[in-house]
mmCIF file with all atom_site columns, C-alpha atoms in Angstrom:
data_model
loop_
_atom_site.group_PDB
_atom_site.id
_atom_site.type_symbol
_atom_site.label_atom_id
_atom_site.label_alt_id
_atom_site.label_comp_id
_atom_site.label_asym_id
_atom_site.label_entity_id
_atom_site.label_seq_id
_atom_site.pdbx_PDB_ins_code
_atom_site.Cartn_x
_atom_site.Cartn_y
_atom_site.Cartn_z
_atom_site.occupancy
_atom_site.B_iso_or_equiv
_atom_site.pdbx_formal_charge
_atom_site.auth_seq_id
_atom_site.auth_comp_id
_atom_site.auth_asym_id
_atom_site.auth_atom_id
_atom_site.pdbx_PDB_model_num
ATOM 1   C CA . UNK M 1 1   ? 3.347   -19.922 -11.617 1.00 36.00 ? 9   UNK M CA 1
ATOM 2   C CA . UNK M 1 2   ? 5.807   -20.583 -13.989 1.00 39.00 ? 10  UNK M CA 1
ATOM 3   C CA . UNK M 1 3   ? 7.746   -17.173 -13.480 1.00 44.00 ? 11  UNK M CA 1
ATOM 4   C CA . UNK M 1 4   ? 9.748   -15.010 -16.478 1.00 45.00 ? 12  UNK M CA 1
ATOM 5   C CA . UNK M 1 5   ? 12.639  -16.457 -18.006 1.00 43.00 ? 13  UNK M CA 1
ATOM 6   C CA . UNK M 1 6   ? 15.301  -16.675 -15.462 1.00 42.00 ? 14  UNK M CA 1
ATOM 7   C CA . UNK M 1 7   ? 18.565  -14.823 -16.730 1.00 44.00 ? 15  UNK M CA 1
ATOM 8   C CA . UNK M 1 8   ? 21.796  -13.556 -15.708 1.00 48.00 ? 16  UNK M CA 1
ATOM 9   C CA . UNK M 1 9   ? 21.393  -12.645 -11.649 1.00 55.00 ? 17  UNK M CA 1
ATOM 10  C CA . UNK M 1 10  ? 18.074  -14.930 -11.633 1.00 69.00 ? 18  UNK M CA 1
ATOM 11  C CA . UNK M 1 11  ? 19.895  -16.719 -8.529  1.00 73.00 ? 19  UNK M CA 1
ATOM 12  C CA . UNK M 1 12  ? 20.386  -13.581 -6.150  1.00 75.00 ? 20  UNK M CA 1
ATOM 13  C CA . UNK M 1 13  ? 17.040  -12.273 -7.586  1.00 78.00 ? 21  UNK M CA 1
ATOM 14  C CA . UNK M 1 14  ? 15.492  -15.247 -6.677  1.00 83.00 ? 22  UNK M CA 1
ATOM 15  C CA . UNK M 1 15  ? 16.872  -15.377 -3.533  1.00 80.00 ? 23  UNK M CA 1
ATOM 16  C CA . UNK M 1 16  ? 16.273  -11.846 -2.460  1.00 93.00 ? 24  UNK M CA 1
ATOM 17  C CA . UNK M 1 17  ? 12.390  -12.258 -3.665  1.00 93.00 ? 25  UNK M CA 1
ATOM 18  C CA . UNK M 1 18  ? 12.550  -15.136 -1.369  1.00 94.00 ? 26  UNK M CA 1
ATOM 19  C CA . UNK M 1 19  ? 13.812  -13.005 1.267   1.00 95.00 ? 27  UNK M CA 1
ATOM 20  C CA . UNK M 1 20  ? 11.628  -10.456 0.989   1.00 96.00 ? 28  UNK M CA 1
ATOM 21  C CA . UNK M 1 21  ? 8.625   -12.807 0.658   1.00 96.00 ? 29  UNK M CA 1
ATOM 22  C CA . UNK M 1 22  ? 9.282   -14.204 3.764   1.00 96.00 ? 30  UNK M CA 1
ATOM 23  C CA . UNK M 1 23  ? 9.806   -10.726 5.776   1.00 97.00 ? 31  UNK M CA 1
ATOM 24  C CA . UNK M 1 24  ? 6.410   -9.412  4.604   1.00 97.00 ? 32  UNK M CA 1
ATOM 25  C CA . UNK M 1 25  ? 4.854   -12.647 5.559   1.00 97.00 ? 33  UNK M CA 1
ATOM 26  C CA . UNK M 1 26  ? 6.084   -12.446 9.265   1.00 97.00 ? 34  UNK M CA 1
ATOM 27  C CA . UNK M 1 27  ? 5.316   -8.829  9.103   1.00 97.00 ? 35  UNK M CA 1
ATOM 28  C CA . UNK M 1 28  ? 1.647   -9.510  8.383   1.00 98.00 ? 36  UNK M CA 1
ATOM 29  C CA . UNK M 1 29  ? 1.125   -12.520 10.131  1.00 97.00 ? 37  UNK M CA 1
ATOM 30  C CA . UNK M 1 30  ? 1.347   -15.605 7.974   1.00 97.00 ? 38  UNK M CA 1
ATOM 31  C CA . UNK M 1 31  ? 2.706   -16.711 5.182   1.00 95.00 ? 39  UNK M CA 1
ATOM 32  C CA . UNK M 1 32  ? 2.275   -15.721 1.829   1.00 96.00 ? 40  UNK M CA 1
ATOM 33  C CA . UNK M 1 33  ? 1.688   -18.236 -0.503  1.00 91.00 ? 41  UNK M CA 1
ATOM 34  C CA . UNK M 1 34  ? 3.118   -18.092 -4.138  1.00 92.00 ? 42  UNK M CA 1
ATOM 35  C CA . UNK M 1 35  ? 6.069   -17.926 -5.908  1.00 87.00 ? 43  UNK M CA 1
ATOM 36  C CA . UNK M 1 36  ? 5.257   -15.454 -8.108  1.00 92.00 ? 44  UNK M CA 1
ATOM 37  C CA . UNK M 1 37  ? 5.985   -11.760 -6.246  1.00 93.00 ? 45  UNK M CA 1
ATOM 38  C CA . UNK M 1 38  ? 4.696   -9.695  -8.694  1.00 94.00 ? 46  UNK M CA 1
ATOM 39  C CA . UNK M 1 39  ? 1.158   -12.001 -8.343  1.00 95.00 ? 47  UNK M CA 1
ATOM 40  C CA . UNK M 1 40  ? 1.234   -12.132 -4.286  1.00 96.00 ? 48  UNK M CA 1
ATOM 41  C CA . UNK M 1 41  ? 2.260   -7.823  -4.284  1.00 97.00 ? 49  UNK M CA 1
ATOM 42  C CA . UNK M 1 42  ? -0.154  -7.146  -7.666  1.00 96.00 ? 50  UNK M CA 1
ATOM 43  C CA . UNK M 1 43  ? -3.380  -5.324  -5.688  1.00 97.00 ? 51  UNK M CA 1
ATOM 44  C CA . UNK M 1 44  ? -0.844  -3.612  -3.026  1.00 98.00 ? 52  UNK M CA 1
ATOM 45  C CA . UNK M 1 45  ? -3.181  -4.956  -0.763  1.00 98.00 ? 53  UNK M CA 1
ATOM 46  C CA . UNK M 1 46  ? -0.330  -7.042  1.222   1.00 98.00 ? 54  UNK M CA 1
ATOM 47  C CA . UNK M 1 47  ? 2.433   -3.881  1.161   1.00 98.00 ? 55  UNK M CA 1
ATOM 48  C CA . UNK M 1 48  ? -0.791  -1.915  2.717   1.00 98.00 ? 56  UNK M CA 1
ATOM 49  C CA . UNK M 1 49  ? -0.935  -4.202  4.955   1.00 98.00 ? 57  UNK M CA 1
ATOM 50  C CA . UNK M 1 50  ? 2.503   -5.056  5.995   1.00 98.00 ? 58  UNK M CA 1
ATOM 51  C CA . UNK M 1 51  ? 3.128   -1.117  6.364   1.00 98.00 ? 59  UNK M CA 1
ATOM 52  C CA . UNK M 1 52  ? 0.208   -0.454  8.748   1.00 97.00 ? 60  UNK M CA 1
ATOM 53  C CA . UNK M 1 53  ? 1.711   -3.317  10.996  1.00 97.00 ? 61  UNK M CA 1
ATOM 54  C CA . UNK M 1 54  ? 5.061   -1.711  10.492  1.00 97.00 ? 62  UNK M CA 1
ATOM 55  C CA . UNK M 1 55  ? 3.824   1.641   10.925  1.00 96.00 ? 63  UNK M CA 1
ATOM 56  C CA . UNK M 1 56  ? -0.022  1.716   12.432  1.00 97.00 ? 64  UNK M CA 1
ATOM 57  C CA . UNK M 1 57  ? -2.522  4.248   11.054  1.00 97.00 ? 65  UNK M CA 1
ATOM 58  C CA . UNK M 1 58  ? 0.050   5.501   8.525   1.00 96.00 ? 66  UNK M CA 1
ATOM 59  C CA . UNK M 1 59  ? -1.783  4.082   5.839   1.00 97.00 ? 67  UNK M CA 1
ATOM 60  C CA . UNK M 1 60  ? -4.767  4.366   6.695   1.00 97.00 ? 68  UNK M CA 1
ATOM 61  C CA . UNK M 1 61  ? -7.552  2.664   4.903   1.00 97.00 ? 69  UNK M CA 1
ATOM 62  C CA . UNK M 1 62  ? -6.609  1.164   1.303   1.00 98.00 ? 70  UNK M CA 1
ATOM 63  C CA . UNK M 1 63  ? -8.950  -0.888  -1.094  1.00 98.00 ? 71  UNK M CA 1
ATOM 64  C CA . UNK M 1 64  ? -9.171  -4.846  -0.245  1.00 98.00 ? 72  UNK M CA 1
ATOM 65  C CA . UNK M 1 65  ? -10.766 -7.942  -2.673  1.00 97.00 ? 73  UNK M CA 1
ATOM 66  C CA . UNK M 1 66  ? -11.029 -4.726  -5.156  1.00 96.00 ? 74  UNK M CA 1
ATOM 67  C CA . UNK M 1 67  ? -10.703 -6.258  -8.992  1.00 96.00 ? 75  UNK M CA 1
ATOM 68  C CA . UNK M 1 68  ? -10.181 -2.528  -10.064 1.00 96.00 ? 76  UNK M CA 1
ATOM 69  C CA . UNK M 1 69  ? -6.740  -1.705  -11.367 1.00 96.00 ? 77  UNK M CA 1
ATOM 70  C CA . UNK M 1 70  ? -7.180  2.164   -10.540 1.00 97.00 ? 78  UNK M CA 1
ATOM 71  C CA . UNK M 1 71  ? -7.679  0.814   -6.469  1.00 98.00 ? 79  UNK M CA 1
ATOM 72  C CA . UNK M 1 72  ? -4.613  -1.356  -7.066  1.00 98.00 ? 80  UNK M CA 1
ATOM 73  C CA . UNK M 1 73  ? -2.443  1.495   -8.076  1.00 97.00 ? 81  UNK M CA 1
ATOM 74  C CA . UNK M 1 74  ? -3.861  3.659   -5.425  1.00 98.00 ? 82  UNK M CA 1
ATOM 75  C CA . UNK M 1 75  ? -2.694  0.520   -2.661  1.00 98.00 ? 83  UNK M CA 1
ATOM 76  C CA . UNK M 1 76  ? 0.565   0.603   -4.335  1.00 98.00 ? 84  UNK M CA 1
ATOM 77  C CA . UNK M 1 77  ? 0.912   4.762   -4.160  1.00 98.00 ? 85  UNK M CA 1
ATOM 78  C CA . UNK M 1 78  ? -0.301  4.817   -0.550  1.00 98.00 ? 86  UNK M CA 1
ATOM 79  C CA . UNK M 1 79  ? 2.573   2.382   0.343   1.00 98.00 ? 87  UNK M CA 1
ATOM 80  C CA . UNK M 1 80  ? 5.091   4.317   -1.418  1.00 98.00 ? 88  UNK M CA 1
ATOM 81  C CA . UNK M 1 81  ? 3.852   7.506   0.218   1.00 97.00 ? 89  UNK M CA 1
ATOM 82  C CA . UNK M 1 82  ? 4.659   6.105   3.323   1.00 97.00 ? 90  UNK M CA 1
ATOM 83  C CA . UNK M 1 83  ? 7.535   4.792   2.644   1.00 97.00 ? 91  UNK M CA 1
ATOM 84  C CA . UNK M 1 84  ? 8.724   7.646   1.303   1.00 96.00 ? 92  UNK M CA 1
ATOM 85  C CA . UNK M 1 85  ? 7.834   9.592   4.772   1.00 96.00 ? 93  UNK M CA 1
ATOM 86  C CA . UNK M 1 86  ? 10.114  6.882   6.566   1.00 95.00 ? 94  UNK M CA 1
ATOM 87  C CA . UNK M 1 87  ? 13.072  8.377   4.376   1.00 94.00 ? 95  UNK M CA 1
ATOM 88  C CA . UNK M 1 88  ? 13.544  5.019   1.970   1.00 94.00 ? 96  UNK M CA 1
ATOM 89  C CA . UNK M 1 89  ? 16.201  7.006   -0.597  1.00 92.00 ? 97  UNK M CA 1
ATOM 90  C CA . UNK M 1 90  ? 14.572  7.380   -3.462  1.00 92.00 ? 98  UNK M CA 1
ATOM 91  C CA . UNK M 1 91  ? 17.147  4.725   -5.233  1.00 94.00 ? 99  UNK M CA 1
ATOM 92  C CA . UNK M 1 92  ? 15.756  2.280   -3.205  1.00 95.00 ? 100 UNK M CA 1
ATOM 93  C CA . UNK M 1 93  ? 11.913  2.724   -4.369  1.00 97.00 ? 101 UNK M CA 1
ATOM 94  C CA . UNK M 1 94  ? 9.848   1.589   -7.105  1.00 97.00 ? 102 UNK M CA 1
ATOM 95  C CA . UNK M 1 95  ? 7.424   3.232   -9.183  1.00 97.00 ? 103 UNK M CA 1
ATOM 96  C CA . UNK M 1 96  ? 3.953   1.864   -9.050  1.00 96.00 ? 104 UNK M CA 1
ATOM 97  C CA . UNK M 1 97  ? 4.341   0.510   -12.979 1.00 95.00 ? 105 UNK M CA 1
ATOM 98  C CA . UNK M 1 98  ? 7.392   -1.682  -12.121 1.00 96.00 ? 106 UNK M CA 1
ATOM 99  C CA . UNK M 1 99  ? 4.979   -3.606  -9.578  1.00 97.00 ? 107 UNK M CA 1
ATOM 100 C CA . UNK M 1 100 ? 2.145   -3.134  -11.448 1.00 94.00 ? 108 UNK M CA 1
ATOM 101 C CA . UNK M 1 101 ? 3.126   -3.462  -14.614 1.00 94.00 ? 109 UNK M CA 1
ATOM 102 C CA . UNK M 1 102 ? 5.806   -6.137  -13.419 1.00 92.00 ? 110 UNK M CA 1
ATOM 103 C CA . UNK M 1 103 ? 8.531   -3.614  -15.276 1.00 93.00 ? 111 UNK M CA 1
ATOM 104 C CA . UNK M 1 104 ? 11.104  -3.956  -12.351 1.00 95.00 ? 112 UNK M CA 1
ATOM 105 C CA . UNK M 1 105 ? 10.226  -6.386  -9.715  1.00 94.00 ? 113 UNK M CA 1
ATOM 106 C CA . UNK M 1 106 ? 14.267  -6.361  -8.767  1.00 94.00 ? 114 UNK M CA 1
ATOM 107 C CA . UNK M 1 107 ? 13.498  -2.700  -7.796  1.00 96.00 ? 115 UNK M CA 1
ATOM 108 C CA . UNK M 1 108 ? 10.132  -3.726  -5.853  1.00 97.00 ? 116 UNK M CA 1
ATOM 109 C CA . UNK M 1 109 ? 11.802  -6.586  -4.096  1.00 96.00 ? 117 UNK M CA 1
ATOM 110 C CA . UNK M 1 110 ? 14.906  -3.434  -3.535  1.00 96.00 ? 118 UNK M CA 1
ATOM 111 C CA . UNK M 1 111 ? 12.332  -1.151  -1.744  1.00 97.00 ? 119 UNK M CA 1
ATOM 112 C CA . UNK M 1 112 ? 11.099  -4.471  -0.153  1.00 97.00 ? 120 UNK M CA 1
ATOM 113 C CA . UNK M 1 113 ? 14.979  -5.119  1.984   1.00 96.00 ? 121 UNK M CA 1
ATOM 114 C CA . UNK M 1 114 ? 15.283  -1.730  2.020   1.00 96.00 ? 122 UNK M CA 1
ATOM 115 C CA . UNK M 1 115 ? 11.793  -1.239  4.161   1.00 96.00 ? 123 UNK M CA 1
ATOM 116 C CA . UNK M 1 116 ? 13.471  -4.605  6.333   1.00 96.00 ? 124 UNK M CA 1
ATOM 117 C CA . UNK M 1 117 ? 16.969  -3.125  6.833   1.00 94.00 ? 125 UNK M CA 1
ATOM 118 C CA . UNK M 1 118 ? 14.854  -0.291  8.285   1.00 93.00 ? 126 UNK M CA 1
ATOM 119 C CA . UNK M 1 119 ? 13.013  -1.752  10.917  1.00 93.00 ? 127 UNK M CA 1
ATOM 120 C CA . UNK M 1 120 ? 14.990  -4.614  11.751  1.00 90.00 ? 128 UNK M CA 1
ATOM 121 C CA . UNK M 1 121 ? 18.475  -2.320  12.581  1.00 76.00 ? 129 UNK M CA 1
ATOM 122 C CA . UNK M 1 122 ? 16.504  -0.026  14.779  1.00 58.00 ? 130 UNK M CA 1
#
Protein backbone atom coordinates (compact mmCIF):
# COMPACT_ATOMS: atom_id res chain seq x y z
CA UNK A 1 0.00 0.00 0.00
CA UNK A 2 1.02 3.26 -0.66
CA UNK A 3 -0.67 4.84 2.54
CA UNK A 4 -2.38 8.68 2.78
CA UNK A 5 -0.25 11.53 2.47
CA UNK A 6 2.00 11.63 5.39
CA UNK A 7 1.69 15.11 7.25
CA UNK A 8 2.53 16.90 10.28
CA UNK A 9 2.82 13.97 13.25
CA UNK A 10 3.08 11.24 10.30
CA UNK A 11 6.37 10.09 12.30
CA UNK A 12 4.76 9.32 15.84
CA UNK A 13 1.63 8.16 13.89
CA UNK A 14 3.58 5.95 12.06
CA UNK A 15 5.32 4.74 14.77
CA UNK A 16 2.46 4.16 17.11
CA UNK A 17 0.54 2.18 14.10
CA UNK A 18 3.67 0.24 14.11
CA UNK A 19 3.34 -0.33 17.67
CA UNK A 20 0.10 -1.26 17.76
CA UNK A 21 0.46 -3.55 14.71
CA UNK A 22 2.87 -5.45 16.33
CA UNK A 23 0.89 -5.89 19.83
CA UNK A 24 -2.20 -7.27 18.04
CA UNK A 25 -0.02 -9.56 16.09
CA UNK A 26 1.54 -11.21 19.27
CA UNK A 27 -1.85 -11.04 20.76
CA UNK A 28 -3.29 -13.25 18.03
CA UNK A 29 -0.55 -15.32 17.26
CA UNK A 30 1.43 -14.18 14.26
CA UNK A 31 2.15 -11.49 12.51
CA UNK A 32 0.11 -9.32 10.62
CA UNK A 33 1.18 -8.54 7.40
CA UNK A 34 0.66 -5.01 5.82
CA UNK A 35 1.42 -1.68 6.26
CA UNK A 36 -1.67 -0.33 5.75
CA UNK A 37 -3.77 -0.49 9.38
CA UNK A 38 -6.83 0.63 8.24
CA UNK A 39 -6.56 -2.49 5.39
CA UNK A 40 -5.19 -5.25 8.03
CA UNK A 41 -8.22 -3.82 10.92
CA UNK A 42 -10.97 -3.08 7.82
CA UNK A 43 -13.44 -6.42 8.47
CA UNK A 44 -12.80 -6.18 12.47
CA UNK A 45 -12.15 -9.61 12.02
CA UNK A 46 -8.45 -9.31 13.65
CA UNK A 47 -9.71 -6.79 16.76
CA UNK A 48 -12.42 -9.81 17.21
CA UNK A 49 -9.94 -11.83 17.36
CA UNK A 50 -7.25 -10.26 19.34
CA UNK A 51 -10.06 -9.42 22.07
CA UNK A 52 -11.30 -13.02 22.50
CA UNK A 53 -7.54 -13.98 23.18
CA UNK A 54 -7.38 -11.00 25.45
CA UNK A 55 -10.60 -11.62 26.95
CA UNK A 56 -12.07 -15.36 26.00
CA UNK A 57 -15.78 -15.76 25.20
CA UNK A 58 -16.32 -11.99 25.55
CA UNK A 59 -16.87 -11.67 22.06
CA UNK A 60 -18.29 -14.32 21.24
CA UNK A 61 -18.80 -15.34 17.70
CA UNK A 62 -18.20 -12.44 14.98
CA UNK A 63 -18.39 -12.78 11.07
CA UNK A 64 -15.00 -14.18 9.35
CA UNK A 65 -13.97 -14.14 5.23
CA UNK A 66 -17.49 -12.09 5.22
CA UNK A 67 -17.24 -9.47 2.02
CA UNK A 68 -20.36 -7.75 3.63
CA UNK A 69 -19.76 -4.29 4.99
CA UNK A 70 -22.89 -4.53 7.44
CA UNK A 71 -20.79 -7.91 9.12
CA UNK A 72 -17.70 -5.69 9.11
CA UNK A 73 -19.29 -2.99 11.13
CA UNK A 74 -20.95 -5.46 13.33
CA UNK A 75 -16.97 -7.05 14.03
CA UNK A 76 -15.96 -3.59 14.65
CA UNK A 77 -19.14 -2.77 17.22
CA UNK A 78 -18.68 -6.11 19.01
CA UNK A 79 -15.02 -5.09 19.74
CA UNK A 80 -15.91 -1.78 20.93
CA UNK A 81 -18.63 -3.26 23.13
CA UNK A 82 -16.15 -5.06 24.82
CA UNK A 83 -13.88 -2.78 25.13
CA UNK A 84 -16.04 -0.54 26.42
CA UNK A 85 -17.02 -3.24 29.32
CA UNK A 86 -13.15 -3.31 30.19
CA UNK A 87 -13.59 0.54 31.08
CA UNK A 88 -11.34 1.97 27.90
CA UNK A 89 -12.45 5.94 28.66
CA UNK A 90 -14.42 6.83 26.14
CA UNK A 91 -11.53 9.43 24.84
CA UNK A 92 -9.59 6.64 24.12
CA UNK A 93 -12.18 4.80 21.62
CA UNK A 94 -13.08 5.04 18.13
CA UNK A 95 -16.24 5.03 16.42
CA UNK A 96 -16.77 2.26 13.97
CA UNK A 97 -16.66 5.02 10.84
CA UNK A 98 -13.12 6.22 11.77
CA UNK A 99 -11.95 2.45 11.15
CA UNK A 100 -14.28 1.81 8.72
CA UNK A 101 -14.50 4.63 6.96
CA UNK A 102 -10.64 5.26 7.65
CA UNK A 103 -11.94 8.88 9.21
CA UNK A 104 -9.52 8.62 12.27
CA UNK A 105 -7.16 5.79 12.22
CA UNK A 106 -4.92 7.99 14.94
CA UNK A 107 -8.00 7.39 17.20
CA UNK A 108 -8.21 3.50 16.18
CA UNK A 109 -4.52 3.00 16.63
CA UNK A 110 -5.42 5.33 20.32
CA UNK A 111 -8.00 2.65 21.43
CA UNK A 112 -5.40 0.14 20.03
CA UNK A 113 -2.34 1.30 23.07
CA UNK A 114 -4.95 2.05 25.11
CA UNK A 115 -6.41 -1.81 25.00
CA UNK A 116 -2.17 -2.67 25.45
CA UNK A 117 -1.53 -0.30 28.38
CA UNK A 118 -4.44 -2.33 29.81
CA UNK A 119 -3.34 -5.68 29.80
CA UNK A 120 0.22 -5.33 29.79
CA UNK A 121 0.29 -3.06 33.39
CA UNK A 122 -1.89 -5.59 35.08
Amino acid sequence: GEGRGSSGSGVLLDYSAAEAQRWLGEVVGRPLEGDDMAEILHTGEVLCEAMDKLKPGAVGSWHKGSKIAFKHMENIGKFLHVAVGLGLPSADLFVTNDLYEDANMKQVICTILALENLFTAS
